[in-house]
Amino acid sequence: MKKKILIIDDDPAVVDYLTTLFEDNGYAACSAMTAQDGLKRAQKERPDLITLDLELPDEWGPRFYRKLSSDKELKNTPVIVISGLSGNKYAVSKAVASLSKPFDRDELLKIVKENV
Amino acid sequence: MFKKILFATSATEACDHAARVAFDMAQRYNAHIDVFHVLGIPSRGYSQVVVDVKTGDEVALDDNYRDLVKEEIRTYYDHQIAKTKNWSIDVAIGLPHREILRIARLMKPDMIVMGGSTGASGSYAHKKIVTGSTFQRVAKAAHCPVLVINRPAGSFWGGFSNVVFGTDFSNAADTAFEFAFKLVKELNCDFHIFHALDITGFQMNNLHTQDYIEDQIQKAGRQLRFKYISKMENFKDYAMEVWEGIPFVEIVKYAREKHADLIVMAYNTKKTDEKDASIGSVAEQVILRANCPVISINRSVGK
């Protein structure tokens, strides 16, 4: 069964790009454009990994992560922060990695492979 | 709770993360934000020739120059101002800490928001080992809480809902507690009351037994309950913990562990000279290192 990745980003171009990238590399992908929707999708889909933008329309990434980590079923889901904001590396301290946009697709795939 | 915010800024990259929090607070809590910038220091007393704090150039000060700087600040924060209802921009000349304290006395804000030290334009204070001297002087003398965001990572929360109050049981900590408790009640936050037991004597061969350390932890726990529970009446969303270690490290770790979006602490140091304060109060080290905004409160707040 394919490993599933949840993409949380409010930029449709980034969502499209990541969806294609993950699907082309043998993963299943689903997405959400807000933190609230992201949490619902995570609870429903039980993804093996989440990519998280820091600046979402309804909430900032660290607050989303706080909610995620208080859910017993989801708290160990690896999260990769993908953001264009400076300082993003330290924003979610328990993220498995943080990448700045524009990011290197090979680096992202390598991190995903290591964590799912 | 936050109706008037004074955002003291160098209007450079060093204050971008503080701006993110200040404008977010203004929008979220429907507050008025005054963007305040000290544009220059007079080259001599009452001189109209000032040294521009951003460029380091000597400039002749007139209304045109003030307007020009205001417009520059307006443009710099255009993105955030566009989403903010109540805002103003003020500029002043003089020593930054004096002017910030002066306008704070006049404006009586609920909160002063600052970035870390600016130093040379574009540099970040977290790369230094001490907080900015402007911050130290403002934090020591301000009559209102001072919120500092030193690391960009501390600016990605948006609002307050999970607050850590760090106490050393001092009188200043009592003032800080009053503010923190008022904040958590009004904003319906989770409240984490924390004391760090200082065991740094360990590094000076003052090795305690584990029984002694755990006795001290229990004693501090009793002190926490005795001091604060009665003040919280029917409020239930609180937790109390004592950890042993290096106090500022433990507070930063505790806040990270609890996913805190705000730390409230007393600012105790009497020293404002950068050299003397470089080893710093616990609050200063927490400000430098925290992953969330830190509010420091001195004893004169609210008096």
Short mmCIF file of C-alpha atoms in Angstrom, two decimals:
data_model
loop_
_atom_site.label_atom_id
_atom_site.label_comp_id
_atom_site.label_asym_id
_atom_site.label_seq_id
_atom_site.Cartn_x
_atom_site.Cartn_y
_atom_site.Cartn_z
CA MET A 1 0.00 0.00 0.00
CA LYS A 2 1.24 3.43 -0.93
CA LYS A 3 2.41 5.72 1.88
CA LYS A 4 0.19 8.75 2.20
CA ILE A 5 1.36 12.36 2.49
CA LEU A 6 -0.87 15.25 3.59
CA ILE A 7 0.12 18.60 2.08
CA ILE A 8 -1.05 21.64 4.08
CA ASP A 9 -0.46 24.85 2.13
CA ASP A 10 -2.70 27.71 1.04
CA ASP A 11 -0.88 28.22 -2.26
CA PRO A 12 -2.61 26.09 -4.95
CA ALA A 13 0.53 26.12 -7.10
CA VAL A 14 2.60 24.62 -4.28
CA VAL A 15 -0.12 22.05 -3.55
CA ASP A 16 -0.25 21.04 -7.24
CA TYR A 17 3.50 20.82 -7.48
CA LEU A 18 3.89 18.73 -4.33
CA THR A 19 0.97 16.47 -5.22
CA THR A 20 2.50 15.71 -8.62
CA LEU A 21 5.96 15.28 -7.13
CA PHE A 22 4.79 12.82 -4.49
CA GLU A 23 2.49 10.88 -6.81
CA ASP A 24 5.21 10.61 -9.45
CA ASN A 25 7.46 9.12 -6.81
CA GLY A 26 5.12 6.42 -5.61
CA TYR A 27 3.29 8.14 -2.78
CA ALA A 28 -0.39 8.93 -2.34
CA ALA A 29 -1.10 12.59 -1.65
CA CYS A 30 -3.97 14.57 -0.19
CA SER A 31 -4.12 18.25 0.69
CA ALA A 32 -5.69 20.99 2.78
CA MET A 33 -5.48 24.75 2.43
CA THR A 34 -6.24 25.73 6.01
CA ALA A 35 -5.08 24.50 9.39
CA GLN A 36 -8.58 23.53 10.42
CA ASP A 37 -9.15 21.51 7.27
CA GLY A 38 -5.64 20.09 7.64
CA LEU A 39 -6.45 18.72 11.07
CA LYS A 40 -9.71 17.20 9.83
CA ARG A 41 -7.94 15.59 6.87
CA ALA A 42 -5.21 14.28 9.16
CA GLN A 43 -7.80 12.71 11.47
CA LYS A 44 -9.64 11.16 8.54
CA GLU A 45 -6.75 10.11 6.30
CA ARG A 46 -4.14 9.17 8.95
CA PRO A 47 -1.23 10.27 6.73
CA ASP A 48 2.25 8.82 7.11
CA LEU A 49 3.78 12.28 6.80
CA ILE A 50 2.61 15.90 6.68
CA THR A 51 4.17 18.86 4.88
CA LEU A 52 3.21 22.07 6.62
CA ASP A 53 3.32 25.69 5.51
CA LEU A 54 3.84 28.11 8.40
CA GLU A 55 1.55 30.91 7.26
CA LEU A 56 -1.96 29.59 6.75
CA PRO A 57 -5.08 31.72 6.36
CA ASP A 58 -6.66 30.71 9.66
CA GLU A 59 -3.71 29.81 11.83
CA TRP A 60 0.06 29.72 12.07
CA GLY A 61 1.89 26.42 11.62
CA PRO A 62 3.13 26.02 15.24
CA ARG A 63 -0.43 26.26 16.56
CA PHE A 64 -1.55 23.60 14.06
CA TYR A 65 1.31 21.40 15.23
CA ARG A 66 0.28 21.90 18.85
CA LYS A 67 -3.19 20.58 18.03
CA LEU A 68 -1.77 17.73 15.99
CA SER A 69 0.54 16.64 18.78
CA SER A 70 -2.27 16.63 21.33
CA ASP A 71 -4.09 13.98 19.25
CA LYS A 72 -2.98 10.54 20.47
CA GLU A 73 -3.32 8.99 17.01
CA LEU A 74 -1.46 11.73 15.19
CA LYS A 75 1.18 12.96 17.59
CA ASN A 76 3.99 10.87 16.10
CA THR A 77 3.24 11.78 12.49
CA PRO A 78 6.42 13.25 10.99
CA VAL A 79 6.03 16.87 9.89
CA ILE A 80 8.16 18.70 7.34
CA VAL A 81 7.86 22.49 7.48
CA ILE A 82 7.95 24.10 4.04
CA SER A 83 7.79 27.87 4.22
CA GLY A 84 9.06 31.03 2.63
CA LEU A 85 9.47 32.79 5.98
CA SER A 86 12.88 33.40 7.52
CA GLY A 87 13.48 31.61 10.82
CA ASN A 88 11.18 28.74 9.84
CA LYS A 89 13.81 26.18 10.85
CA TYR A 90 13.08 26.70 14.54
CA ALA A 91 9.36 27.46 14.42
CA VAL A 92 8.21 23.86 14.93
CA SER A 93 10.95 22.42 17.04
CA LYS A 94 9.84 18.80 16.68
CA ALA A 95 9.49 18.91 12.89
CA VAL A 96 11.67 16.30 11.20
CA ALA A 97 12.94 18.94 8.76
CA SER A 98 12.35 22.51 7.63
CA LEU A 99 12.76 23.65 4.06
CA SER A 100 12.67 27.17 2.68
CA LYS A 101 10.80 27.95 -0.51
CA PRO A 102 12.02 27.53 -3.19
CA PHE A 103 13.17 24.10 -2.09
CA ASP A 104 15.18 21.35 -3.73
CA ARG A 105 12.82 18.55 -4.82
CA ASP A 106 15.48 15.88 -4.41
CA GLU A 107 16.23 17.03 -0.89
CA LEU A 108 12.52 16.91 -0.03
CA LEU A 109 12.12 13.42 -1.50
CA LYS A 110 15.17 12.24 0.42
CA ILE A 111 13.70 13.55 3.70
CA VAL A 112 10.33 11.97 2.91
CA LYS A 113 11.96 8.63 2.13
CA GLU A 114 13.86 8.73 5.41
CA ASN A 115 10.73 9.42 7.43
CA VAL A 116 7.97 7.23 6.02
CA MET B 1 -6.56 43.81 27.70
CA PHE B 2 -4.63 45.14 24.73
CA LYS B 3 -6.28 48.32 23.52
CA LYS B 4 -3.17 50.42 22.97
CA ILE B 5 0.06 48.93 21.69
CA LEU B 6 3.26 50.89 21.36
CA PHE B 7 5.46 49.20 18.79
CA ALA B 8 8.98 50.56 19.08
CA THR B 9 10.86 49.73 15.93
CA SER B 10 14.02 50.44 14.03
CA ALA B 11 11.99 49.79 10.88
CA THR B 12 14.64 47.36 9.72
CA GLU B 13 14.74 43.64 9.12
CA ALA B 14 15.77 43.15 12.77
CA CYS B 15 12.26 44.17 13.86
CA ASP B 16 10.29 42.28 11.20
CA HIS B 17 9.35 39.44 13.51
CA ALA B 18 8.34 41.87 16.27
CA ALA B 19 6.22 43.69 13.68
CA ARG B 20 4.51 40.42 12.75
CA VAL B 21 3.45 39.92 16.38
CA ALA B 22 2.61 43.59 17.07
CA PHE B 23 0.34 43.97 14.04
CA ASP B 24 -1.19 40.55 14.61
CA MET B 25 -2.07 41.58 18.18
CA ALA B 26 -3.55 44.87 16.96
CA GLN B 27 -5.72 43.07 14.40
CA ARG B 28 -6.68 40.17 16.66
CA TYR B 29 -7.52 42.24 19.74
CA ASN B 30 -8.80 45.27 17.84
CA ALA B 31 -6.17 47.52 19.38
CA HIS B 32 -4.65 50.81 18.31
CA ILE B 33 -1.02 50.38 17.31
CA ASP B 34 1.41 53.26 17.41
CA VAL B 35 4.48 52.55 15.31
CA PHE B 36 7.22 54.50 16.99
CA HIS B 37 10.65 55.11 15.56
CA VAL B 38 13.53 57.13 16.92
CA LEU B 39 15.05 58.43 13.75
CA GLY B 40 18.16 60.09 15.03
CA ILE B 41 20.30 61.16 17.89
CA PRO B 42 21.18 64.90 18.08
CA SER B 43 24.85 65.42 17.29
CA ARG B 44 24.91 67.76 20.30
CA GLY B 45 22.29 68.99 22.78
CA TYR B 46 19.19 70.48 21.08
CA SER B 47 21.02 70.47 17.75
CA GLN B 48 18.91 70.23 14.62
CA VAL B 49 21.64 68.12 13.09
CA VAL B 50 21.02 64.51 13.98
CA VAL B 51 22.77 61.24 13.31
CA ASP B 52 20.28 59.02 11.49
CA VAL B 53 20.13 55.75 13.45
CA LYS B 54 19.60 53.67 10.32
CA THR B 55 22.17 55.15 7.99
CA GLY B 56 24.63 56.69 10.44
CA ASP B 57 24.63 59.89 8.33
CA GLU B 58 24.35 63.37 9.82
CA VAL B 59 21.18 65.02 8.56
CA ALA B 60 19.57 68.42 9.14
CA LEU B 61 16.24 67.82 10.81
CA ASP B 62 13.14 69.61 9.58
CA ASP B 63 9.48 68.74 9.06
CA ASN B 64 10.20 67.46 5.57
CA TYR B 65 12.73 64.97 6.88
CA ARG B 66 10.34 63.77 9.60
CA ASP B 67 7.58 63.33 6.99
CA LEU B 68 9.96 61.50 4.72
CA VAL B 69 10.91 59.05 7.47
CA LYS B 70 7.24 58.54 8.41
CA GLU B 71 6.43 57.79 4.79
CA GLU B 72 9.33 55.36 4.62
CA ILE B 73 7.99 53.53 7.70
CA ARG B 74 4.49 53.57 6.23
CA THR B 75 5.84 51.95 3.07
CA TYR B 76 7.96 49.46 5.02
CA TYR B 77 4.92 48.20 6.94
CA ASP B 78 2.44 48.73 4.13
CA HIS B 79 1.43 45.06 3.99
CA GLN B 80 0.55 44.96 7.71
CA ILE B 81 -0.94 48.45 7.96
CA ALA B 82 -3.35 47.62 5.12
CA LYS B 83 -4.99 45.01 7.38
CA THR B 84 -4.97 47.16 10.54
CA LYS B 85 -7.86 49.45 11.47
CA ASN B 86 -6.31 51.75 14.05
CA TRP B 87 -2.74 52.77 13.61
CA SER B 88 -0.47 55.79 13.77
CA ILE B 89 3.18 56.47 13.12
CA ASP B 90 5.32 58.67 15.34
CA VAL B 91 8.95 59.59 15.01
CA ALA B 92 11.23 61.30 17.49
CA ILE B 93 14.82 62.30 17.95
CA GLY B 94 16.88 61.49 21.00
CA LEU B 95 18.26 58.43 22.73
CA PRO B 96 15.98 55.54 21.77
CA HIS B 97 15.25 54.21 25.28
CA ARG B 98 14.48 57.70 26.65
CA GLU B 99 12.16 58.51 23.77
CA ILE B 100 10.37 55.16 24.02
CA LEU B 101 9.84 55.69 27.75
CA ARG B 102 8.77 59.30 27.13
CA ILE B 103 6.09 58.39 24.59
CA ALA B 104 5.00 55.48 26.79
CA ARG B 105 4.43 57.91 29.67
CA LEU B 106 2.34 60.12 27.39
CA MET B 107 0.45 57.43 25.56
CA LYS B 108 0.03 54.99 28.46
CA PRO B 109 -0.02 51.88 26.26
CA ASP B 110 -1.17 48.50 27.57
CA MET B 111 1.98 47.02 26.11
CA ILE B 112 5.26 48.03 24.53
CA VAL B 113 6.34 45.65 21.76
CA MET B 114 9.98 45.55 20.73
CA GLY B 115 12.31 43.42 18.68
CA GLY B 116 15.69 42.45 20.06
CA SER B 117 18.71 44.62 19.63
CA THR B 118 19.16 46.17 16.24
CA GLY B 119 22.86 46.91 16.43
CA ALA B 120 24.04 47.50 12.91
CA SER B 121 21.22 47.56 10.44
CA GLY B 122 20.15 44.08 9.43
CA SER B 123 21.84 42.23 12.26
CA TYR B 124 19.88 40.08 14.67
CA ALA B 125 20.21 40.28 18.42
CA HIS B 126 20.00 36.53 18.86
CA LYS B 127 23.40 36.29 17.28
CA LYS B 128 24.72 38.34 20.19
CA ILE B 129 25.12 37.10 23.74
CA VAL B 130 23.27 40.01 25.33
CA THR B 131 19.96 41.67 24.71
CA GLY B 132 19.94 45.19 23.37
CA SER B 133 20.72 47.98 25.79
CA THR B 134 17.62 49.86 24.60
CA PHE B 135 15.50 46.89 25.59
CA GLN B 136 17.25 46.60 28.97
CA ARG B 137 16.63 50.24 29.78
CA VAL B 138 13.03 50.20 28.62
CA ALA B 139 12.26 46.93 30.41
CA LYS B 140 13.74 48.24 33.65
CA ALA B 141 11.81 51.50 33.73
CA ALA B 142 8.59 51.00 31.76
CA HIS B 143 5.32 51.30 33.66
CA CYS B 144 3.67 48.76 31.39
CA PRO B 145 4.55 45.22 30.28
CA VAL B 146 7.21 44.96 27.58
CA LEU B 147 6.83 42.22 25.00
CA VAL B 148 9.99 41.25 23.16
CA ILE B 149 10.34 38.95 20.18
CA ASN B 150 13.97 38.29 19.64
CA ARG B 151 13.97 35.25 17.38
CA PRO B 152 11.99 35.08 14.15
CA ALA B 153 10.85 31.62 15.25
CA GLY B 154 8.95 33.23 18.11
CA SER B 155 6.70 35.19 15.80
CA PHE B 156 4.70 32.41 14.13
CA TRP B 157 2.03 31.78 16.75
CA GLY B 158 -0.75 34.32 16.30
CA GLY B 159 -2.56 35.22 19.50
CA PHE B 160 -2.15 33.84 22.98
CA SER B 161 -3.81 30.69 24.29
CA ASN B 162 -1.10 28.81 26.13
CA VAL B 163 0.86 30.90 28.60
CA VAL B 164 3.90 30.01 30.70
CA PHE B 165 4.52 32.12 33.77
CA GLY B 166 8.07 31.72 35.10
CA THR B 167 8.49 32.67 38.74
CA ASP B 168 11.42 33.09 41.10
CA PHE B 169 9.03 33.97 43.96
CA SER B 170 10.28 37.57 44.05
CA ASN B 171 8.12 40.67 44.55
CA ALA B 172 8.50 41.48 40.88
CA ALA B 173 7.23 37.97 40.10
CA ASP B 174 4.09 38.78 42.11
CA THR B 175 3.44 41.74 39.82
CA ALA B 176 4.13 39.55 36.79
CA PHE B 177 1.72 36.92 38.13
CA GLU B 178 -1.08 39.47 38.49
CA PHE B 179 -0.62 40.48 34.86
CA ALA B 180 -0.27 36.90 33.59
CA PHE B 181 -3.35 35.72 35.45
CA LYS B 182 -5.43 38.65 34.22
CA LEU B 183 -4.30 37.83 30.68
CA VAL B 184 -5.09 34.11 30.87
CA LYS B 185 -8.53 34.81 32.32
CA GLU B 186 -9.44 37.43 29.76
CA LEU B 187 -8.12 35.50 26.78
CA ASN B 188 -9.24 32.11 28.10
CA CYS B 189 -5.75 30.58 27.98
CA ASP B 190 -4.16 27.52 29.51
CA PHE B 191 -1.87 28.64 32.31
CA HIS B 192 1.44 26.95 33.12
CA ILE B 193 3.06 28.15 36.32
CA PHE B 194 6.69 27.18 36.43
CA HIS B 195 9.67 27.46 38.73
CA ALA B 196 13.17 26.41 37.80
CA LEU B 197 15.27 25.20 40.69
CA ASP B 198 18.75 26.55 40.19
CA ILE B 199 21.31 23.77 40.57
CA THR B 200 24.13 25.55 38.76
CA GLY B 201 26.21 25.26 41.94
CA PHE B 202 26.82 21.76 40.57
CA GLN B 203 29.32 23.23 38.14
CA MET B 204 31.31 24.72 41.01
CA ASN B 205 31.81 21.37 42.73
CA ASN B 206 28.83 22.07 44.94
CA LEU B 207 27.37 18.67 44.28
CA HIS B 208 24.01 18.02 45.93
CA THR B 209 22.55 14.60 46.57
CA GLN B 210 19.51 13.66 44.52
CA ASP B 211 17.49 13.49 47.73
CA TYR B 212 18.42 17.09 48.50
CA ILE B 213 17.45 18.22 44.98
CA GLU B 214 14.14 16.41 45.14
CA ASP B 215 13.45 17.85 48.60
CA GLN B 216 14.02 21.30 47.13
CA ILE B 217 11.72 20.52 44.19
CA GLN B 218 8.97 19.45 46.59
CA LYS B 219 9.54 22.56 48.70
CA ALA B 220 9.29 24.79 45.64
CA GLY B 221 6.13 22.96 44.56
CA ARG B 222 4.56 23.70 47.95
CA GLN B 223 5.63 27.31 47.62
CA LEU B 224 4.03 27.54 44.18
CA ARG B 225 0.74 26.20 45.49
CA PHE B 226 0.80 28.35 48.61
CA LYS B 227 1.61 31.52 46.69
CA TYR B 228 -0.63 31.23 43.65
CA ILE B 229 -3.55 28.83 44.09
CA SER B 230 -5.46 31.11 46.46
CA LYS B 231 -5.04 33.99 44.02
CA MET B 232 -6.69 32.06 41.20
CA GLU B 233 -10.00 31.43 42.97
CA ASN B 234 -12.13 29.24 40.70
CA PHE B 235 -9.78 29.19 37.72
CA LYS B 236 -8.97 25.57 36.84
CA ASP B 237 -7.00 25.59 33.58
CA TYR B 238 -3.61 25.72 35.22
CA ALA B 239 -0.67 23.41 35.77
CA MET B 240 2.28 23.85 38.11
CA GLU B 241 5.71 22.37 37.68
CA VAL B 242 9.20 22.65 39.10
CA TRP B 243 12.19 21.50 37.09
CA GLU B 244 15.78 21.54 38.23
CA GLY B 245 18.62 22.85 36.13
CA ILE B 246 19.90 26.13 34.76
CA PRO B 247 16.87 28.42 35.20
CA PHE B 248 16.77 30.08 31.78
CA VAL B 249 17.41 26.80 29.98
CA GLU B 250 14.65 25.08 31.92
CA ILE B 251 12.13 27.85 31.23
CA VAL B 252 12.88 27.78 27.51
CA LYS B 253 12.67 23.97 27.49
CA TYR B 254 9.44 23.95 29.48
CA ALA B 255 7.84 26.51 27.16
CA ARG B 256 8.94 24.48 24.13
CA GLU B 257 7.60 21.27 25.66
CA LYS B 258 4.24 22.87 26.42
CA HIS B 259 4.05 24.56 22.99
CA ALA B 260 3.68 27.87 24.81
CA ASP B 261 2.78 30.89 22.69
CA LEU B 262 3.76 33.35 25.41
CA ILE B 263 6.09 33.49 28.39
CA VAL B 264 5.51 36.03 31.15
CA MET B 265 8.34 36.81 33.55
CA ALA B 266 9.51 39.39 36.01
CA TYR B 267 12.42 41.53 34.94
CA ASN B 268 14.60 41.75 37.99
CA THR B 269 17.98 43.07 37.01
CA LYS B 270 19.06 46.42 38.37
CA LYS B 271 21.93 46.65 35.94
CA THR B 272 21.33 48.22 32.59
CA ASP B 273 24.88 48.61 31.46
CA GLU B 274 25.48 46.11 28.69
CA LYS B 275 28.80 45.04 30.12
CA ASP B 276 27.47 44.41 33.64
CA ALA B 277 24.29 42.78 32.45
CA SER B 278 25.91 40.54 29.89
CA ILE B 279 25.58 37.40 31.97
CA GLY B 280 22.14 38.74 32.33
CA SER B 281 19.07 38.17 34.34
CA VAL B 282 17.17 34.97 33.72
CA ALA B 283 14.52 36.99 31.87
CA GLU B 284 17.06 38.37 29.42
CA GLN B 285 18.39 34.94 28.57
CA VAL B 286 14.85 33.63 28.12
CA ILE B 287 14.05 36.56 25.82
CA LEU B 288 17.11 35.78 23.73
CA ARG B 289 16.32 32.10 23.39
CA ALA B 290 12.57 31.57 23.57
CA ASN B 291 10.56 30.15 20.69
CA CYS B 292 7.68 32.48 21.50
CA PRO B 293 7.19 36.10 22.55
CA VAL B 294 8.25 36.98 26.09
CA ILE B 295 6.59 39.62 28.25
CA SER B 296 8.82 41.09 30.93
CA ILE B 297 7.36 43.00 33.83
CA ASN B 298 9.20 45.11 36.37
CA ARG B 299 8.02 46.07 39.81
CA SER B 300 6.74 49.49 38.74
CA VAL B 301 4.22 48.10 36.24
CA GLY B 302 0.74 49.25 37.09
CA LYS B 303 1.97 51.65 39.80
#
